[in-house]
mmCIF file of C-alpha atoms in Angstrom:
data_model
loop_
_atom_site.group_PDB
_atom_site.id
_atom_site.type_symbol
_atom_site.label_atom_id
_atom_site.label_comp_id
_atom_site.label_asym_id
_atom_site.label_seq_id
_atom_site.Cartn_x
_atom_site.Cartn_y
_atom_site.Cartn_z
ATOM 1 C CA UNK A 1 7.619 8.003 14.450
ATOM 2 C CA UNK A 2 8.939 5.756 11.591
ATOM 3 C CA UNK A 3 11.397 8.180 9.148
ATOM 4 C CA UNK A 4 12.658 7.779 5.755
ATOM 5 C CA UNK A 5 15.990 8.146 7.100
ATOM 6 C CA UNK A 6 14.800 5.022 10.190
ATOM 7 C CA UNK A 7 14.406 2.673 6.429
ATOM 8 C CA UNK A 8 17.988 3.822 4.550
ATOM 9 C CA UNK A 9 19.264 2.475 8.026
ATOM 10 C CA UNK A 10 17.638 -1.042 7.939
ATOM 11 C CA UNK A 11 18.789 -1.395 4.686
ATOM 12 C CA UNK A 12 22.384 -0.637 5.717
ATOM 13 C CA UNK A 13 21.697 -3.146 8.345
ATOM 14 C CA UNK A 14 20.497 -5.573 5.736
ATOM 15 C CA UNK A 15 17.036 -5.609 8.785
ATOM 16 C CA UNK A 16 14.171 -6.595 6.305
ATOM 17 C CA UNK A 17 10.504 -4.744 7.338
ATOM 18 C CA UNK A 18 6.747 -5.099 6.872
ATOM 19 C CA UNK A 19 4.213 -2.343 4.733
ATOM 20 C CA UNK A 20 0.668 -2.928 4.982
ATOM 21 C CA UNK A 21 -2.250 -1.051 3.150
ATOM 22 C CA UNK A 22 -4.294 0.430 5.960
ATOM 23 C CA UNK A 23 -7.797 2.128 4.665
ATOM 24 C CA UNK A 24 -9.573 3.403 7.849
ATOM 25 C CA UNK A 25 -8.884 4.111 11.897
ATOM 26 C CA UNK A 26 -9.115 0.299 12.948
ATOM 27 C CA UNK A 27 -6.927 -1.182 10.766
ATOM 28 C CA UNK A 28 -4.360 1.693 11.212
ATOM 29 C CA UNK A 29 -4.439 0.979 15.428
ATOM 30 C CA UNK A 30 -4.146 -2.395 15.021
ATOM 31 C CA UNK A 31 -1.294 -2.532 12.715
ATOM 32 C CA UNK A 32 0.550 0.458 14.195
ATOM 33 C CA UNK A 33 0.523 -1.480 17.722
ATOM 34 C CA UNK A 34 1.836 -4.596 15.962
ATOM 35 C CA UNK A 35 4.400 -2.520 14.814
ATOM 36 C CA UNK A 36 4.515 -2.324 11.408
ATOM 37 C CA UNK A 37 6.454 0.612 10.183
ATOM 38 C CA UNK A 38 5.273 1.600 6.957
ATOM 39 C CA UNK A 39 1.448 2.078 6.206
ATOM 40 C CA UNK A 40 0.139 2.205 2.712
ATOM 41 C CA UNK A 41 -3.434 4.121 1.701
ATOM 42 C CA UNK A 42 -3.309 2.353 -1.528
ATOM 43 C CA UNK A 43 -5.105 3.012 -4.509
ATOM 44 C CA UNK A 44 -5.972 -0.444 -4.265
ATOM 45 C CA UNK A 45 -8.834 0.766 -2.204
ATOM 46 C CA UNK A 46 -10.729 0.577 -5.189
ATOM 47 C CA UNK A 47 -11.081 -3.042 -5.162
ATOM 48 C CA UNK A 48 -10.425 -3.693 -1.719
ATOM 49 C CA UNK A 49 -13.009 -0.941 -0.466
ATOM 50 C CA UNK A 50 -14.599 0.745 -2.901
ATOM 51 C CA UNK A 51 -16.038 -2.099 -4.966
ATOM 52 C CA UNK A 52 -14.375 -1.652 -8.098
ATOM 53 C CA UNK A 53 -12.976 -4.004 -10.615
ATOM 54 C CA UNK A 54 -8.929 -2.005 -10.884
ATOM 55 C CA UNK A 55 -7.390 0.997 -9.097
ATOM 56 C CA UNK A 56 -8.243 2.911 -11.972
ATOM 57 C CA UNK A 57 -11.585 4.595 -11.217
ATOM 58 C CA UNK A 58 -10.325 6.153 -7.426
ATOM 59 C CA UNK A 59 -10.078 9.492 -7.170
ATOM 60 C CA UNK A 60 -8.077 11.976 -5.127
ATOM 61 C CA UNK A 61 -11.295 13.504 -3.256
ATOM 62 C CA UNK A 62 -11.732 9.509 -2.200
ATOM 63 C CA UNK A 63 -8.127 8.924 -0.974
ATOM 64 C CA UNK A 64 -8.396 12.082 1.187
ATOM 65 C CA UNK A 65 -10.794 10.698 4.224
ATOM 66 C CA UNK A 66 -9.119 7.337 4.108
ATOM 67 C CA UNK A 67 -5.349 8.900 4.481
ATOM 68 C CA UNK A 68 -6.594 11.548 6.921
ATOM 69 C CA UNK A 69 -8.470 8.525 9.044
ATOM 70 C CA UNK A 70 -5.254 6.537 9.058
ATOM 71 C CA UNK A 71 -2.553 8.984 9.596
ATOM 72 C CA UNK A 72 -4.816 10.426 12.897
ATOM 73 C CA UNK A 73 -5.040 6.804 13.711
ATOM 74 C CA UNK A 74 -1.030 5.877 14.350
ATOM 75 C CA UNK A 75 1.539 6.711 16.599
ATOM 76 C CA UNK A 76 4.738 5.279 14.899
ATOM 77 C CA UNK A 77 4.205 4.065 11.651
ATOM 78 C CA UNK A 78 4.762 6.508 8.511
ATOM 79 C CA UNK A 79 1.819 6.804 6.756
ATOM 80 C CA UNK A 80 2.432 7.023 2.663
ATOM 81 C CA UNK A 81 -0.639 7.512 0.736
ATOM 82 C CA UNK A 82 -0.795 6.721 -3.187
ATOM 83 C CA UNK A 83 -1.233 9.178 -5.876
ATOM 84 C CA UNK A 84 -4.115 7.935 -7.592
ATOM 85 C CA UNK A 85 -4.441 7.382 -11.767
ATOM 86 C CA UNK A 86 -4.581 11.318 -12.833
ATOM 87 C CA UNK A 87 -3.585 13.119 -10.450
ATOM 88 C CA UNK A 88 0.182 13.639 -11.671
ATOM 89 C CA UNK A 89 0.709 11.894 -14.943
ATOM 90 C CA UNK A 90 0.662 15.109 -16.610
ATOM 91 C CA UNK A 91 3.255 16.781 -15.241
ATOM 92 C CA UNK A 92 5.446 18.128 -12.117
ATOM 93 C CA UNK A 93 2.978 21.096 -11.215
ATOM 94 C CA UNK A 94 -0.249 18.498 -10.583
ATOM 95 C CA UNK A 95 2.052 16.067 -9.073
ATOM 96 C CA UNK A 96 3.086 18.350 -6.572
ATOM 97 C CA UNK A 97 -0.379 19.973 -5.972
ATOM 98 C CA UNK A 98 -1.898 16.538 -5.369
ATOM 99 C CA UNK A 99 0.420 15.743 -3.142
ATOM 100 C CA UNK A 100 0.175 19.170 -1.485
ATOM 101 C CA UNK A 101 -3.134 17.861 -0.376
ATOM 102 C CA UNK A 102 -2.151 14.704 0.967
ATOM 103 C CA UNK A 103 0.024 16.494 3.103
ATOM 104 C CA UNK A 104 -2.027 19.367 4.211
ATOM 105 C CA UNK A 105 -5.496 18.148 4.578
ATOM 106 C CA UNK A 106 -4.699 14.520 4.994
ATOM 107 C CA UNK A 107 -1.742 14.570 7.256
ATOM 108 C CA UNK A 108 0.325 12.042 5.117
ATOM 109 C CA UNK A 109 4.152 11.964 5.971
ATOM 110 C CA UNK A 110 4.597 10.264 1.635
ATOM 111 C CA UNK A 111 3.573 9.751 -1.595
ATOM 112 C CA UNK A 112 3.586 6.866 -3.941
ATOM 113 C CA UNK A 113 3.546 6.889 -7.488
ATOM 114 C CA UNK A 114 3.590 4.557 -10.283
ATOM 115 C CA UNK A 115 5.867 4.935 -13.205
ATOM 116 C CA UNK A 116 9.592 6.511 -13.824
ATOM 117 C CA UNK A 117 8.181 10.143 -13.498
ATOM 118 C CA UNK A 118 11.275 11.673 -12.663
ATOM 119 C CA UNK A 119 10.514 15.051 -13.303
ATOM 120 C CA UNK A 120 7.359 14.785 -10.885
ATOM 121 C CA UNK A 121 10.022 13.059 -8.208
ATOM 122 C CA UNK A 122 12.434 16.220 -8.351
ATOM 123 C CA UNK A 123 9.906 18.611 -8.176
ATOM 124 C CA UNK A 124 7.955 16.990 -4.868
ATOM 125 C CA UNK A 125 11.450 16.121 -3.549
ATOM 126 C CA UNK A 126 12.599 19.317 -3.682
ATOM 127 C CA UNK A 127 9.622 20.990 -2.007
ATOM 128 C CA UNK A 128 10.183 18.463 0.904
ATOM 129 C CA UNK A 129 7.629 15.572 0.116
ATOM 130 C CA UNK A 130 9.298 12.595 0.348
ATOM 131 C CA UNK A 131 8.474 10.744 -2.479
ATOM 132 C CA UNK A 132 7.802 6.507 -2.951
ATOM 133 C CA UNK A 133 8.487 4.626 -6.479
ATOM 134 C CA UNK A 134 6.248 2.068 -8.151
ATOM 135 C CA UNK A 135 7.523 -0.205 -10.728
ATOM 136 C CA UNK A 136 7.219 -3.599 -12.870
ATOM 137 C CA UNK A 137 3.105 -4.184 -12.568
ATOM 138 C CA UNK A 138 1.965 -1.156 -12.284
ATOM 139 C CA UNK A 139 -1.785 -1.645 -11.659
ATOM 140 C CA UNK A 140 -2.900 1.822 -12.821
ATOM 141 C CA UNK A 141 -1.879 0.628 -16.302
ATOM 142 C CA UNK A 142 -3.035 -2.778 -16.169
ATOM 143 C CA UNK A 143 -4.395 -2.240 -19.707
ATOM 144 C CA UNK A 144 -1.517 -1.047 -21.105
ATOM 145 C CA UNK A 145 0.572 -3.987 -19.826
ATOM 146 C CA UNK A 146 -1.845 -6.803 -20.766
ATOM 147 C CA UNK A 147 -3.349 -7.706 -17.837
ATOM 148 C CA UNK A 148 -1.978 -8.651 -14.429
ATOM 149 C CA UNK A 149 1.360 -9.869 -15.816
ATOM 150 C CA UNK A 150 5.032 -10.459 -14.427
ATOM 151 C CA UNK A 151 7.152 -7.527 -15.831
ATOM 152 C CA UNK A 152 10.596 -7.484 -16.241
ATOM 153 C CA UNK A 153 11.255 -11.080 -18.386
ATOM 154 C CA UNK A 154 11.601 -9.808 -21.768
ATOM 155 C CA UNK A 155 13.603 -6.469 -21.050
ATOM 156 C CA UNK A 156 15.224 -6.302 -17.633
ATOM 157 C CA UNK A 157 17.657 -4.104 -18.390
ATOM 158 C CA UNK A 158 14.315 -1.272 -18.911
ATOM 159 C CA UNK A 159 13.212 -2.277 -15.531
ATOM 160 C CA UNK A 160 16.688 -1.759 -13.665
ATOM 161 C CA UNK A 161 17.123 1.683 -15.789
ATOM 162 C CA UNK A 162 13.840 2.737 -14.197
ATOM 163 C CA UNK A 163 15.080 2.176 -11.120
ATOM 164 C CA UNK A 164 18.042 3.674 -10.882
ATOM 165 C CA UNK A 165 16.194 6.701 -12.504
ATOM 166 C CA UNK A 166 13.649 6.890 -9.465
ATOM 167 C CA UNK A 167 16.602 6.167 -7.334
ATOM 168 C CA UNK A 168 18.536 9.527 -9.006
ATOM 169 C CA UNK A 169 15.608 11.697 -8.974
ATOM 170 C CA UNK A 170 15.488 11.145 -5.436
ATOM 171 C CA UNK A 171 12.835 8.451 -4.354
ATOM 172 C CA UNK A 172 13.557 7.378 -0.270
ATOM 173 C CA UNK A 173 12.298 3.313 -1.708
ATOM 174 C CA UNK A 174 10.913 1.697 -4.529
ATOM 175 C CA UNK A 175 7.847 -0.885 -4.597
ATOM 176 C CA UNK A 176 8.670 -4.105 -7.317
ATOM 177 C CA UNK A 177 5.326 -5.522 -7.906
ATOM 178 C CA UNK A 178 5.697 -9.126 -9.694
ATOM 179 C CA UNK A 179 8.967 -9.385 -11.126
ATOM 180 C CA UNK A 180 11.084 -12.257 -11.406
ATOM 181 C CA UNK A 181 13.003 -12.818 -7.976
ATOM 182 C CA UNK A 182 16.553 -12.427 -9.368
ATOM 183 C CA UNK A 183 15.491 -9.426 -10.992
ATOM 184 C CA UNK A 184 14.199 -8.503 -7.988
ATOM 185 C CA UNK A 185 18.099 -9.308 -6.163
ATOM 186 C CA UNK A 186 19.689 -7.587 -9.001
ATOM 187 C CA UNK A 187 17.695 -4.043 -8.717
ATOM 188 C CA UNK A 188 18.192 -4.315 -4.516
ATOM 189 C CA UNK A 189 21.991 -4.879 -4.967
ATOM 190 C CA UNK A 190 22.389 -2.287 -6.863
ATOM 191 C CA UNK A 191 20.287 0.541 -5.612
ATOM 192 C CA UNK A 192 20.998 2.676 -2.400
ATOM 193 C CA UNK A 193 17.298 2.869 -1.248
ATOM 194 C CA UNK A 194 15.054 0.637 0.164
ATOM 195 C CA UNK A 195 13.263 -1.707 -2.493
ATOM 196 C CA UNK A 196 9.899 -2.960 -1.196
ATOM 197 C CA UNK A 197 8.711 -6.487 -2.843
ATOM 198 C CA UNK A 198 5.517 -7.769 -3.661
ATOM 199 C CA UNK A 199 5.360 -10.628 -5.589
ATOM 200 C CA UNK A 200 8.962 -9.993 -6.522
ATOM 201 C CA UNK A 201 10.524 -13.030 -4.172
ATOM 202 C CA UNK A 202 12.387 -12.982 -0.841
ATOM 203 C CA UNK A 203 15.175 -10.547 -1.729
ATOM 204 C CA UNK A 204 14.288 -7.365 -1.585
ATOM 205 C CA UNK A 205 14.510 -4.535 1.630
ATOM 206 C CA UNK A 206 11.000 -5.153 2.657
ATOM 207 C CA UNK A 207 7.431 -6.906 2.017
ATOM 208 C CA UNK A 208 4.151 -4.912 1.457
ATOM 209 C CA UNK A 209 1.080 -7.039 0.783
ATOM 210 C CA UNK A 210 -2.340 -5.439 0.681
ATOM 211 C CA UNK A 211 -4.061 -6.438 4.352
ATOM 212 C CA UNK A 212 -7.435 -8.062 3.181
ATOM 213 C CA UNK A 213 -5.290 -10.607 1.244
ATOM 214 C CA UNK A 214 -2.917 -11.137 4.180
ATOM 215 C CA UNK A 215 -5.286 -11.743 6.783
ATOM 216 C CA UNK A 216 -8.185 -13.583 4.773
ATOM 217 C CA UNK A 217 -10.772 -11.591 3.734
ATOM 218 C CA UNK A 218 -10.220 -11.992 0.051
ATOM 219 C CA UNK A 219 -12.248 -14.244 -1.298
ATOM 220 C CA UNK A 220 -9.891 -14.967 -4.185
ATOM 221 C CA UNK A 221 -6.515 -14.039 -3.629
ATOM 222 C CA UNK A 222 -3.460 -13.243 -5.645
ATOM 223 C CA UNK A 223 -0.438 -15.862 -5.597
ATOM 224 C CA UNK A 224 1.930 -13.746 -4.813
ATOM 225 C CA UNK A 225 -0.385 -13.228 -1.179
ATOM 226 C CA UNK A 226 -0.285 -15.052 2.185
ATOM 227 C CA UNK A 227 -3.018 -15.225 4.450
ATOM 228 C CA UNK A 228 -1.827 -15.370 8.387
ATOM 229 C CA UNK A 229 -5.467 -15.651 9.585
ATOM 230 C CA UNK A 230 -9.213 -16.394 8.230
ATOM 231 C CA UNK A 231 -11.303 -13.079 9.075
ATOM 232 C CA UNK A 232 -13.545 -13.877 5.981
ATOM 233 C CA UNK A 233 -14.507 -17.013 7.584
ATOM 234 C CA UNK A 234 -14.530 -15.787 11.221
ATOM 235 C CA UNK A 235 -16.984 -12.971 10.231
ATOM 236 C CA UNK A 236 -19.087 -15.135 8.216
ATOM 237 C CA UNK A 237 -19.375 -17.553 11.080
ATOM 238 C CA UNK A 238 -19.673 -14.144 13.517
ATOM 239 C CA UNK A 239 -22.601 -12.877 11.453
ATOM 240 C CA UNK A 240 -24.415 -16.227 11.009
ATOM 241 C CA UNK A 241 -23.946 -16.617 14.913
ATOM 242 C CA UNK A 242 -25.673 -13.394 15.245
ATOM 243 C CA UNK A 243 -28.056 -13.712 13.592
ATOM 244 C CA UNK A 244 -29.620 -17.048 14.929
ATOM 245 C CA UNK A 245 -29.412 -15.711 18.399
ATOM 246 C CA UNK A 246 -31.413 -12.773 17.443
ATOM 247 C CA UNK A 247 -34.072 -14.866 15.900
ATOM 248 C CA UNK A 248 -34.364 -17.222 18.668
ATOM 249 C CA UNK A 249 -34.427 -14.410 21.083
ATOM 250 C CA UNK A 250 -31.384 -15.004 22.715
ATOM 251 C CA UNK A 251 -29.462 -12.134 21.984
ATOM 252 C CA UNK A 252 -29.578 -9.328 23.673
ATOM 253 C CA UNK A 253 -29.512 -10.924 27.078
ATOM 254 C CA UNK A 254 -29.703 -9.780 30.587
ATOM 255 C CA UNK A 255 -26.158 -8.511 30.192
ATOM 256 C CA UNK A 256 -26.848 -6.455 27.356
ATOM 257 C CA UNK A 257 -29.754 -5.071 28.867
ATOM 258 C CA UNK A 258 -30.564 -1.516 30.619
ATOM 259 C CA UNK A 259 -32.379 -1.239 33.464
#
């Protein structure tokens, strides 16, 4: 099994690793047997999965089945789940009871969390849940922020602060979502833990993308995504394929057939 100690090591090796959002059982096989370390159950669910618009609108009692279904699901990877919009803004004592549940009835092995909430990082440090940062676009305050927008151009010096406050308060990595790339190399020189990037260039620790935009089921996806395969059009074809044979008759055959 993948450790937080297993990623302060790559970093001191200067080894650069993969995260991938993982919702339910299949994904979470597949990507554990490719060997991808790290496995997100990210709020982005909600527009990935769930059919929403933002991350805003998932709740807790929503994350639950899709952590639990993807941390029974791997053998090796750590399995971080995200602490979705309300759940810990208001202080240490709901940060650490959400994530009490992540752990207990979910089977996560981390949280994430958006933000510089220090306080909330001590406190679920310190009562053993190793804790994930979140900063520059923060997408559960898209609204706040504008919009989708790079952060980080107008007042890096905010930006690395946060860091190294996450970093103090005990955070085992930090996700930079779309920040300039030598920002980016600046806040990965000169913090200790792993920095994850996405949308943040080439120079951080590690890459996390979300896995319908890496692998093509997106129908419009973000710049800062690549995909490595087509599965939108695959299952399109797939579906249309079906579908003809079971109107001409064709399918199911002999082979499919009970006798």
């Amino acid at each position: 099994m993948t450790t937080i100690k297993d990623l302060a090591d790559l970093k001191k090796r200067g080894q650069k690793w993969a995260m991938l959002t993982s919702y339910e059982m299949m994904t979470a096989e597949i990507f554990d047997e490719a060997g991808i370390p790290v496995l997100l159950v990210g709020d982005s669910a909600g527009n990935n999965f769930f059919g929403e618009k933002n991350t805003i609108p998932v709740t807790v009692d929503e994350l639950l089945p899709l952590t639990r279904a993807v941390a029974r699901s791997v053998k090796a990877a750590l399995v971080v789940a995200d602490l979705p919009f309300g759940s810990y803004e208001s202080g240490p004592d709901l940060a650490l009871a959400t994530s009490i549940r992540f752990f207990k009835e979910a089977g996560a092995h981390a949280v994430k969390l958006e933000g510089a909430h220090t306080d909330a990082i001590k406190k679920l440090v310190s009562s053993g849940i190793p804790v994930m940062g979140h900063i520059g676009l923060t997408p559960q305050s898209v609204h706040q922020l504008g919009g989708f927008k790079v952060q980080g151009r107008e007042n890096p010096e905010a930006l690395i602060a946060a860091a190294k406050a996450i970093e103090a308060a005990g955070a085992f990595a930090i996700v930079l979502e779309m920040v300039p790339e030598d920002l980016a190399i600046q806040i990965t020189k000169e913090l200790s833990i792993p920095t994850i990037g996405i949308g943040a260039g080439n120079g951080t620790d590690a890459q996390v993308l979300v896995w319908t935009d890496a692998f093509g089921l997106t129908k419009n996806p973000p710049k800062l995504a690549k995909a490595y395969r087509n599965l939108r059009a695959e299952l399109i074809s797939g579906a249309k394929e079906f579908a003809k044979e079971v109107s001409a008759g064709e399918f199911p055959s002999e082979a499919q057939t009970f006798k």
